[in-house]
Amino acid sequence: MKRLLSGMRPTGPLHLGHLVGALKNWAALQGQYQCFFMVADWHAHMSEYENAQSIRQYTIDNVIDWLSCGLNPEKSTIFVQSQIPEHTELHLLFSNITPLGWLERCPTYKEQLRELKTRNLHTYGFLGYPVLQAADILIYKAQAVPVGQDQLAHLELTREIVRRFHHLYKKEVFPEPQGLLTETPKLLGIDQRKMSKSYDNFIALSDSADELLKKTAKMFTDPQRIKKTDPGHPQKCNIYSYFSIFSPGQIEELEQECSRGKLGCTECKKRLGEKLNQLLEPIRQKRKELSKHKSTVEDILEQGREKASAVCRQTLTEVKKIIGLY
Ligand code: TRP
């Protein structure tokens, strides 16, 4: 089986966007690849270093969500980046061969410096974000990396580092990893902007059924529709797109009722809330169970650490020998 690695930064609670954008795919890929799933807490620290206390809490909290959404520690290696110091060693070796220009030109770097004004990201570490990501991937010699569109630049840089390494040391050790852009539906937040922690417009996997109903009741709908009897425009409505993602069997009926002015937005949002609660209920149950048994989660991470470490040590020994280090 080919190897696959992916990771997430533990910077907040996971939400429906993570479920449909990543976790569902991750869970499905488990049978097809030898999978490594990593909590990228060092990457979180690169932007959250002034507020680092929460990283630890979200690390466990996110892993609980991963497990609740179907990641299976029997099939996958689930681990925390900062527990595998070998990643930093490869990161350093890659840092030494990565030209500054490649990093300064990286579109995500320029964008984040522009956008994240509340943090000081003019640091040495943050510039090297994609170099650490390359080390994360290549230390496992992963061929496949399921990521969103926004991460493709980092994968391109990873491949450039591979080629530079091979060119410098005349030996092919690493695969050139490919992004797995699985089809992921675009899920907007309850205010119709991108679903994001920083906009506080998300439905968290940890929200209670009541909290969820309150959020769905607040969702924006078709602004042109004032009265219930006005014909709605389901194709332009965020609620409709939620139904098409989470309950495609229902959309034909909704479309008719809405566009004929028979189904009001309040009722429609109530139906959505109920549907989402029904889908999230099994996840909530598992979440509750695991939250009560945090030591189970810690054991899983410990097993993950052991399995991941063994692979990393092998790669590093090989790499150091090729470079000419002791
Ligand atoms: N940069 C990724 C993100 O923000 C997280 C990440 C860190 C990652 N290391 C990785 C993803 C390695 C894939 C592979 O989503």
mmCIF file of C-alpha atoms and ligand atoms in Angstrom:
data_model
loop_
_atom_site.group_PDB
_atom_site.id
_atom_site.type_symbol
_atom_site.label_atom_id
_atom_site.label_comp_id
_atom_site.label_asym_id
_atom_site.label_seq_id
_atom_site.Cartn_x
_atom_site.Cartn_y
_atom_site.Cartn_z
ATOM 1 C CA MET A 1 0.000 0.000 0.000
ATOM 2 C CA LYS A 2 1.136 3.521 -0.743
ATOM 3 C CA ARG A 3 1.770 5.830 2.187
ATOM 4 C CA LEU A 4 -0.326 8.862 2.974
ATOM 5 C CA LEU A 5 0.141 11.651 5.477
ATOM 6 C CA SER A 6 -2.012 14.580 6.430
ATOM 7 C CA GLY A 7 -2.262 16.956 9.340
ATOM 8 C CA MET A 8 -4.298 19.683 10.951
ATOM 9 C CA ARG A 9 -3.296 22.544 13.198
ATOM 10 C CA PRO A 10 -4.937 22.413 16.641
ATOM 11 C CA THR A 11 -6.016 26.040 16.792
ATOM 12 C CA GLY A 12 -9.700 25.654 17.645
ATOM 13 C CA PRO A 13 -12.691 23.345 17.826
ATOM 14 C CA LEU A 14 -13.421 21.351 14.677
ATOM 15 C CA HIS A 15 -16.576 22.155 12.752
ATOM 16 C CA LEU A 16 -18.770 20.923 9.908
ATOM 17 C CA GLY A 17 -16.288 22.359 7.411
ATOM 18 C CA HIS A 18 -13.585 20.047 8.748
ATOM 19 C CA LEU A 19 -15.997 17.125 8.629
ATOM 20 C CA VAL A 20 -16.955 17.485 4.965
ATOM 21 C CA GLY A 21 -13.666 19.052 3.848
ATOM 22 C CA ALA A 22 -11.236 16.623 5.456
ATOM 23 C CA LEU A 23 -12.336 14.099 8.046
ATOM 24 C CA LYS A 24 -14.797 12.203 5.849
ATOM 25 C CA ASN A 25 -12.105 11.788 3.217
ATOM 26 C CA TRP A 26 -9.480 10.806 5.718
ATOM 27 C CA ALA A 27 -11.730 8.129 7.131
ATOM 28 C CA ALA A 28 -12.492 6.770 3.658
ATOM 29 C CA LEU A 29 -8.817 6.710 2.622
ATOM 30 C CA GLN A 30 -7.878 4.435 5.506
ATOM 31 C CA GLY A 31 -8.501 1.231 3.561
ATOM 32 C CA GLN A 32 -6.633 2.427 0.491
ATOM 33 C CA TYR A 33 -3.380 3.755 1.929
ATOM 34 C CA GLN A 34 -1.108 3.230 4.868
ATOM 35 C CA CYS A 35 -2.211 6.361 6.691
ATOM 36 C CA PHE A 36 -0.471 8.763 9.063
ATOM 37 C CA PHE A 37 -2.594 11.508 10.604
ATOM 38 C CA MET A 38 -0.816 14.160 12.591
ATOM 39 C CA VAL A 39 -1.777 16.967 14.924
ATOM 40 C CA ALA A 40 0.468 19.748 13.642
ATOM 41 C CA ASP A 41 1.012 21.488 16.965
ATOM 42 C CA TRP A 42 4.360 22.992 16.006
ATOM 43 C CA HIS A 43 2.667 24.548 13.010
ATOM 44 C CA ALA A 44 -0.030 25.876 15.343
ATOM 45 C CA HIS A 45 2.662 27.362 17.550
ATOM 46 C CA MET A 46 4.144 29.244 14.591
ATOM 47 C CA SER A 47 1.129 31.533 14.501
ATOM 48 C CA GLU A 48 -0.242 31.110 18.051
ATOM 49 C CA TYR A 49 2.969 31.445 20.021
ATOM 50 C CA GLU A 50 1.612 34.385 21.995
ATOM 51 C CA ASN A 51 -1.378 32.325 23.043
ATOM 52 C CA ALA A 52 0.123 28.877 23.190
ATOM 53 C CA GLN A 53 -1.724 27.498 26.213
ATOM 54 C CA SER A 54 -4.750 26.494 24.148
ATOM 55 C CA ILE A 55 -2.740 24.346 21.714
ATOM 56 C CA ARG A 56 -2.498 21.477 24.169
ATOM 57 C CA GLN A 57 -6.203 21.470 24.940
ATOM 58 C CA TYR A 58 -7.200 21.580 21.257
ATOM 59 C CA THR A 59 -4.748 18.794 20.474
ATOM 60 C CA ILE A 60 -6.696 16.288 22.563
ATOM 61 C CA ASP A 61 -10.035 17.829 21.640
ATOM 62 C CA ASN A 62 -9.321 17.554 17.909
ATOM 63 C CA VAL A 63 -8.108 13.970 18.189
ATOM 64 C CA ILE A 64 -11.350 13.114 19.992
ATOM 65 C CA ASP A 65 -13.210 14.546 16.995
ATOM 66 C CA TRP A 66 -11.037 12.606 14.547
ATOM 67 C CA LEU A 67 -11.807 9.367 16.323
ATOM 68 C CA SER A 68 -15.490 10.228 16.597
ATOM 69 C CA CYS A 69 -15.632 10.858 12.853
ATOM 70 C CA GLY A 70 -14.221 7.455 11.974
ATOM 71 C CA LEU A 71 -10.438 7.576 12.153
ATOM 72 C CA ASN A 72 -9.448 4.151 13.328
ATOM 73 C CA PRO A 73 -6.224 3.709 15.308
ATOM 74 C CA GLU A 74 -6.097 0.055 14.245
ATOM 75 C CA LYS A 75 -5.771 1.146 10.648
ATOM 76 C CA SER A 76 -4.044 4.519 10.914
ATOM 77 C CA THR A 77 -1.140 5.969 12.833
ATOM 78 C CA ILE A 78 -2.494 8.951 14.752
ATOM 79 C CA PHE A 79 0.119 11.088 16.470
ATOM 80 C CA VAL A 80 1.181 14.512 17.707
ATOM 81 C CA GLN A 81 3.937 16.228 15.740
ATOM 82 C CA SER A 82 5.791 17.635 18.756
ATOM 83 C CA GLN A 83 6.167 14.143 20.207
ATOM 84 C CA ILE A 84 8.367 13.140 17.282
ATOM 85 C CA PRO A 85 11.504 15.267 17.520
ATOM 86 C CA GLU A 86 12.888 13.680 14.326
ATOM 87 C CA HIS A 87 10.650 16.003 12.316
ATOM 88 C CA THR A 88 12.667 18.980 13.543
ATOM 89 C CA GLU A 89 15.935 17.364 12.642
ATOM 90 C CA LEU A 90 14.846 16.808 9.053
ATOM 91 C CA HIS A 91 13.376 20.313 9.091
ATOM 92 C CA LEU A 92 16.795 21.699 9.970
ATOM 93 C CA LEU A 93 18.534 19.721 7.248
ATOM 94 C CA PHE A 94 15.966 20.891 4.701
ATOM 95 C CA SER A 95 16.294 24.473 5.976
ATOM 96 C CA ASN A 96 19.952 24.372 5.094
ATOM 97 C CA ILE A 97 19.267 23.527 1.461
ATOM 98 C CA THR A 98 16.136 25.623 0.863
ATOM 99 C CA PRO A 99 16.831 28.972 -0.835
ATOM 100 C CA LEU A 100 15.233 31.942 0.938
ATOM 101 C CA GLY A 101 13.594 33.124 -2.273
ATOM 102 C CA TRP A 102 11.430 29.994 -2.504
ATOM 103 C CA LEU A 103 9.963 30.781 0.900
ATOM 104 C CA GLU A 104 9.604 34.522 0.470
ATOM 105 C CA ARG A 105 7.765 33.959 -2.797
ATOM 106 C CA CYS A 106 5.352 31.425 -1.336
ATOM 107 C CA PRO A 107 1.793 32.752 -1.862
ATOM 108 C CA THR A 108 0.471 31.506 1.495
ATOM 109 C CA TYR A 109 3.295 33.277 3.307
ATOM 110 C CA LYS A 110 2.607 36.601 1.630
ATOM 111 C CA GLU A 111 -1.125 36.214 2.138
ATOM 112 C CA GLN A 112 -0.902 35.377 5.844
ATOM 113 C CA LEU A 113 1.431 38.277 6.538
ATOM 114 C CA ARG A 114 -1.136 40.515 4.877
ATOM 115 C CA GLU A 115 -4.261 38.983 6.449
ATOM 116 C CA LEU A 116 -3.368 37.961 9.989
ATOM 117 C CA LYS A 117 -2.749 41.421 11.333
ATOM 118 C CA THR A 118 -3.462 40.520 14.961
ATOM 119 C CA ARG A 119 -0.314 38.410 15.123
ATOM 120 C CA ASN A 120 3.303 39.167 14.526
ATOM 121 C CA LEU A 121 4.284 36.637 11.899
ATOM 122 C CA HIS A 122 7.548 38.291 10.927
ATOM 123 C CA THR A 123 9.500 35.479 12.480
ATOM 124 C CA TYR A 124 12.232 33.164 11.339
ATOM 125 C CA GLY A 125 10.058 30.142 12.163
ATOM 126 C CA PHE A 126 7.015 31.266 10.231
ATOM 127 C CA LEU A 127 8.992 31.799 7.058
ATOM 128 C CA GLY A 128 9.996 28.153 7.311
ATOM 129 C CA TYR A 129 6.415 26.870 7.733
ATOM 130 C CA PRO A 130 6.439 24.940 4.439
ATOM 131 C CA VAL A 131 9.896 23.493 5.164
ATOM 132 C CA LEU A 132 8.583 21.896 8.331
ATOM 133 C CA GLN A 133 5.594 20.663 6.362
ATOM 134 C CA ALA A 134 7.959 19.103 3.809
ATOM 135 C CA ALA A 135 9.798 17.358 6.645
ATOM 136 C CA ASP A 136 6.468 16.085 8.040
ATOM 137 C CA ILE A 137 5.633 14.475 4.726
ATOM 138 C CA LEU A 138 9.026 13.261 3.584
ATOM 139 C CA ILE A 139 10.166 11.728 6.850
ATOM 140 C CA TYR A 140 7.427 9.127 6.190
ATOM 141 C CA LYS A 141 8.216 9.055 2.466
ATOM 142 C CA ALA A 142 4.518 9.668 1.935
ATOM 143 C CA GLN A 143 3.389 9.603 -1.686
ATOM 144 C CA ALA A 144 -0.076 11.017 -1.103
ATOM 145 C CA VAL A 145 -1.160 14.045 0.879
ATOM 146 C CA PRO A 146 -4.878 14.812 1.085
ATOM 147 C CA VAL A 147 -5.135 18.581 1.472
ATOM 148 C CA GLY A 148 -7.247 21.521 0.437
ATOM 149 C CA GLN A 149 -6.489 23.751 -2.518
ATOM 150 C CA ASP A 150 -4.783 26.277 -0.225
ATOM 151 C CA GLN A 151 -2.018 23.792 0.606
ATOM 152 C CA LEU A 152 -0.966 22.963 -2.965
ATOM 153 C CA ALA A 153 1.776 25.591 -2.959
ATOM 154 C CA HIS A 154 3.312 23.863 0.061
ATOM 155 C CA LEU A 155 3.273 20.547 -1.758
ATOM 156 C CA GLU A 156 4.943 22.090 -4.768
ATOM 157 C CA LEU A 157 7.647 23.380 -2.455
ATOM 158 C CA THR A 158 7.968 19.923 -0.926
ATOM 159 C CA ARG A 159 8.611 18.478 -4.374
ATOM 160 C CA GLU A 160 11.172 21.197 -5.071
ATOM 161 C CA ILE A 161 12.984 20.307 -1.878
ATOM 162 C CA VAL A 162 12.970 16.642 -2.926
ATOM 163 C CA ARG A 163 14.502 17.499 -6.282
ATOM 164 C CA ARG A 164 17.114 19.749 -4.715
ATOM 165 C CA PHE A 165 18.035 17.081 -2.183
ATOM 166 C CA HIS A 166 18.415 14.456 -4.907
ATOM 167 C CA HIS A 167 20.451 16.842 -7.039
ATOM 168 C CA LEU A 168 22.802 17.775 -4.196
ATOM 169 C CA TYR A 169 23.372 14.299 -2.777
ATOM 170 C CA LYS A 170 23.043 12.233 -5.944
ATOM 171 C CA LYS A 171 20.735 9.696 -4.431
ATOM 172 C CA GLU A 172 16.996 9.301 -4.776
ATOM 173 C CA VAL A 173 15.547 8.734 -1.336
ATOM 174 C CA PHE A 174 12.234 10.524 -1.360
ATOM 175 C CA PRO A 175 9.111 10.158 -3.483
ATOM 176 C CA GLU A 176 7.659 13.343 -4.977
ATOM 177 C CA PRO A 177 4.429 13.512 -3.001
ATOM 178 C CA GLN A 178 1.172 14.314 -4.748
ATOM 179 C CA GLY A 179 -1.791 16.205 -3.343
ATOM 180 C CA LEU A 180 -5.028 14.272 -3.135
ATOM 181 C CA LEU A 181 -7.641 16.828 -3.992
ATOM 182 C CA THR A 182 -10.712 14.802 -3.215
ATOM 183 C CA GLU A 183 -13.896 16.498 -4.181
ATOM 184 C CA THR A 184 -15.039 18.532 -1.223
ATOM 185 C CA PRO A 185 -18.245 20.518 -1.178
ATOM 186 C CA LYS A 186 -17.989 24.213 -0.417
ATOM 187 C CA LEU A 187 -19.602 24.788 2.940
ATOM 188 C CA LEU A 188 -20.179 28.374 4.026
ATOM 189 C CA GLY A 189 -20.625 29.603 7.564
ATOM 190 C CA ILE A 190 -23.986 30.530 9.059
ATOM 191 C CA ASP A 191 -23.440 34.138 7.914
ATOM 192 C CA GLN A 192 -22.582 32.971 4.385
ATOM 193 C CA ARG A 193 -18.906 33.871 4.655
ATOM 194 C CA LYS A 194 -16.229 31.168 4.587
ATOM 195 C CA MET A 195 -16.732 28.891 7.609
ATOM 196 C CA SER A 196 -13.933 29.833 9.937
ATOM 197 C CA LYS A 197 -12.948 30.005 13.552
ATOM 198 C CA SER A 198 -11.951 33.633 13.211
ATOM 199 C CA TYR A 199 -15.422 34.649 11.937
ATOM 200 C CA ASP A 200 -17.179 32.713 14.694
ATOM 201 C CA ASN A 201 -19.701 31.516 12.129
ATOM 202 C CA PHE A 202 -19.221 27.764 12.414
ATOM 203 C CA ILE A 203 -21.207 24.800 13.668
ATOM 204 C CA ALA A 204 -18.812 22.854 15.870
ATOM 205 C CA LEU A 205 -18.837 19.074 16.076
ATOM 206 C CA SER A 206 -18.951 19.615 19.832
ATOM 207 C CA ASP A 207 -22.048 21.875 19.763
ATOM 208 C CA SER A 208 -25.025 20.462 21.647
ATOM 209 C CA ALA A 209 -28.283 19.793 19.808
ATOM 210 C CA ASP A 210 -29.737 22.999 21.272
ATOM 211 C CA GLU A 211 -26.754 25.113 20.332
ATOM 212 C CA LEU A 212 -26.969 23.738 16.822
ATOM 213 C CA LEU A 213 -30.669 24.588 16.485
ATOM 214 C CA LYS A 214 -29.958 28.134 17.655
ATOM 215 C CA LYS A 215 -27.269 28.477 15.010
ATOM 216 C CA THR A 216 -29.323 27.081 12.158
ATOM 217 C CA ALA A 217 -32.204 29.381 13.158
ATOM 218 C CA LYS A 218 -29.834 32.343 12.726
ATOM 219 C CA MET A 219 -28.613 31.330 9.271
ATOM 220 C CA PHE A 220 -28.953 33.798 6.411
ATOM 221 C CA THR A 221 -31.444 32.842 3.723
ATOM 222 C CA ASP A 222 -32.593 34.309 0.418
ATOM 223 C CA PRO A 223 -32.581 38.099 1.049
ATOM 224 C CA GLN A 224 -35.186 38.692 -1.663
ATOM 225 C CA ARG A 225 -37.750 36.732 0.227
ATOM 226 C CA ILE A 226 -39.698 38.755 2.759
ATOM 227 C CA LYS A 227 -42.945 36.872 3.240
ATOM 228 C CA LYS A 228 -43.387 33.136 3.292
ATOM 229 C CA THR A 229 -45.604 33.305 0.208
ATOM 230 C CA ASP A 230 -42.876 35.048 -1.830
ATOM 231 C CA PRO A 231 -41.288 32.544 -4.188
ATOM 232 C CA GLY A 232 -37.825 31.600 -2.875
ATOM 233 C CA HIS A 233 -34.610 31.118 -4.851
ATOM 234 C CA PRO A 234 -33.218 27.898 -3.448
ATOM 235 C CA GLN A 235 -30.200 27.855 -5.778
ATOM 236 C CA LYS A 236 -28.966 31.049 -4.152
ATOM 237 C CA CYS A 237 -29.733 30.013 -0.592
ATOM 238 C CA ASN A 238 -27.124 28.766 1.859
ATOM 239 C CA ILE A 239 -29.700 26.500 3.544
ATOM 240 C CA TYR A 240 -30.312 24.767 0.257
ATOM 241 C CA SER A 241 -26.615 24.132 -0.245
ATOM 242 C CA TYR A 242 -26.446 22.610 3.240
ATOM 243 C CA PHE A 243 -29.296 20.279 2.332
ATOM 244 C CA SER A 244 -27.578 19.324 -0.897
ATOM 245 C CA ILE A 245 -24.462 18.363 1.066
ATOM 246 C CA PHE A 246 -26.039 16.740 4.103
ATOM 247 C CA SER A 247 -29.364 15.448 2.801
ATOM 248 C CA PRO A 248 -29.402 15.290 -1.003
ATOM 249 C CA GLY A 249 -32.468 13.050 -0.928
ATOM 250 C CA GLN A 250 -34.538 15.938 0.380
ATOM 251 C CA ILE A 251 -33.602 18.705 -2.034
ATOM 252 C CA GLU A 252 -36.049 18.081 -4.831
ATOM 253 C CA GLU A 253 -39.007 18.434 -2.521
ATOM 254 C CA LEU A 254 -37.521 21.475 -0.789
ATOM 255 C CA GLU A 255 -36.766 23.164 -4.069
ATOM 256 C CA GLN A 256 -40.373 22.841 -5.162
ATOM 257 C CA GLU A 257 -41.890 23.909 -1.867
ATOM 258 C CA CYS A 258 -39.533 26.865 -1.500
ATOM 259 C CA SER A 259 -39.791 28.207 -5.023
ATOM 260 C CA ARG A 260 -43.585 27.976 -4.894
ATOM 261 C CA GLY A 261 -43.695 29.960 -1.685
ATOM 262 C CA LYS A 262 -45.040 27.072 0.336
ATOM 263 C CA LEU A 263 -42.155 26.440 2.689
ATOM 264 C CA GLY A 264 -41.088 29.333 4.910
ATOM 265 C CA CYS A 265 -37.451 29.950 5.817
ATOM 266 C CA THR A 266 -38.036 29.443 9.535
ATOM 267 C CA GLU A 267 -39.521 26.010 8.998
ATOM 268 C CA CYS A 268 -36.869 25.133 6.432
ATOM 269 C CA LYS A 269 -34.085 26.022 8.871
ATOM 270 C CA LYS A 270 -35.768 23.991 11.556
ATOM 271 C CA ARG A 271 -35.775 20.976 9.247
ATOM 272 C CA LEU A 272 -32.099 21.550 8.507
ATOM 273 C CA GLY A 273 -31.261 21.765 12.207
ATOM 274 C CA GLU A 274 -33.073 18.512 12.864
ATOM 275 C CA LYS A 275 -31.330 16.801 9.978
ATOM 276 C CA LEU A 276 -27.903 17.959 11.133
ATOM 277 C CA ASN A 277 -28.635 16.893 14.696
ATOM 278 C CA GLN A 278 -29.601 13.474 13.451
ATOM 279 C CA LEU A 279 -26.334 13.186 11.501
ATOM 280 C CA LEU A 280 -24.190 14.515 14.329
ATOM 281 C CA GLU A 281 -25.781 12.446 17.074
ATOM 282 C CA PRO A 282 -23.567 9.355 16.635
ATOM 283 C CA ILE A 283 -20.485 11.595 16.509
ATOM 284 C CA ARG A 284 -21.603 13.337 19.708
ATOM 285 C CA GLN A 285 -22.118 10.001 21.416
ATOM 286 C CA LYS A 286 -18.587 8.860 20.590
ATOM 287 C CA ARG A 287 -17.240 12.241 21.576
ATOM 288 C CA LYS A 288 -18.909 12.038 24.940
ATOM 289 C CA GLU A 289 -17.594 8.536 25.533
ATOM 290 C CA LEU A 290 -14.015 9.454 24.602
ATOM 291 C CA SER A 291 -14.108 12.681 26.607
ATOM 292 C CA LYS A 292 -14.869 10.596 29.656
ATOM 293 C CA HIS A 293 -11.925 8.311 28.906
ATOM 294 C CA LYS A 294 -9.125 10.671 28.013
ATOM 295 C CA SER A 295 -6.574 8.010 28.924
ATOM 296 C CA THR A 296 -7.809 5.941 25.959
ATOM 297 C CA VAL A 297 -7.013 8.873 23.716
ATOM 298 C CA GLU A 298 -3.616 9.275 25.327
ATOM 299 C CA ASP A 299 -2.901 5.570 24.804
ATOM 300 C CA ILE A 300 -3.812 5.874 21.139
ATOM 301 C CA LEU A 301 -1.427 8.822 20.787
ATOM 302 C CA GLU A 302 1.303 6.918 22.578
ATOM 303 C CA GLN A 303 0.928 3.973 20.185
ATOM 304 C CA GLY A 304 0.957 6.440 17.315
ATOM 305 C CA ARG A 305 4.115 8.022 18.659
ATOM 306 C CA GLU A 306 5.867 4.653 18.784
ATOM 307 C CA LYS A 307 4.874 3.625 15.269
ATOM 308 C CA ALA A 308 5.703 7.017 13.779
ATOM 309 C CA SER A 309 9.049 7.235 15.602
ATOM 310 C CA ALA A 310 10.215 3.918 14.228
ATOM 311 C CA VAL A 311 9.666 5.068 10.639
ATOM 312 C CA CYS A 312 11.264 8.467 11.290
ATOM 313 C CA ARG A 313 14.418 7.059 12.837
ATOM 314 C CA GLN A 314 14.975 4.876 9.806
ATOM 315 C CA THR A 315 14.559 7.717 7.355
ATOM 316 C CA LEU A 316 16.847 10.017 9.337
ATOM 317 C CA THR A 317 19.609 7.428 9.598
ATOM 318 C CA GLU A 318 19.441 6.943 5.856
ATOM 319 C CA VAL A 319 19.358 10.684 5.138
ATOM 320 C CA LYS A 320 22.284 11.541 7.399
ATOM 321 C CA LYS A 321 24.403 8.848 5.852
ATOM 322 C CA ILE A 322 23.645 10.082 2.344
ATOM 323 C CA ILE A 323 24.485 13.677 3.288
ATOM 324 C CA GLY A 324 27.707 12.604 4.955
ATOM 325 C CA LEU A 325 26.833 13.323 8.559
ATOM 326 C CA TYR A 326 27.642 11.036 11.396
HETATM 327 N N1 TRP B 1 -0.350 23.270 6.830
HETATM 328 C C1 TRP B 1 -1.433 22.345 7.032
HETATM 329 C C2 TRP B 1 -2.731 23.126 7.217
HETATM 330 O O1 TRP B 1 -2.723 24.225 7.698
HETATM 331 C C3 TRP B 1 -1.203 21.461 8.232
HETATM 332 C C4 TRP B 1 -0.046 20.546 8.021
HETATM 333 C C5 TRP B 1 1.140 20.562 8.676
HETATM 334 C C6 TRP B 1 0.024 19.507 7.059
HETATM 335 N N2 TRP B 1 1.957 19.578 8.220
HETATM 336 C C7 TRP B 1 1.308 18.912 7.232
HETATM 337 C C8 TRP B 1 -0.849 19.013 6.088
HETATM 338 C C9 TRP B 1 1.721 17.865 6.403
HETATM 339 C C10 TRP B 1 -0.428 17.976 5.283
HETATM 340 C C11 TRP B 1 0.866 17.404 5.438
HETATM 341 O O2 TRP B 1 -3.785 22.602 6.905
#
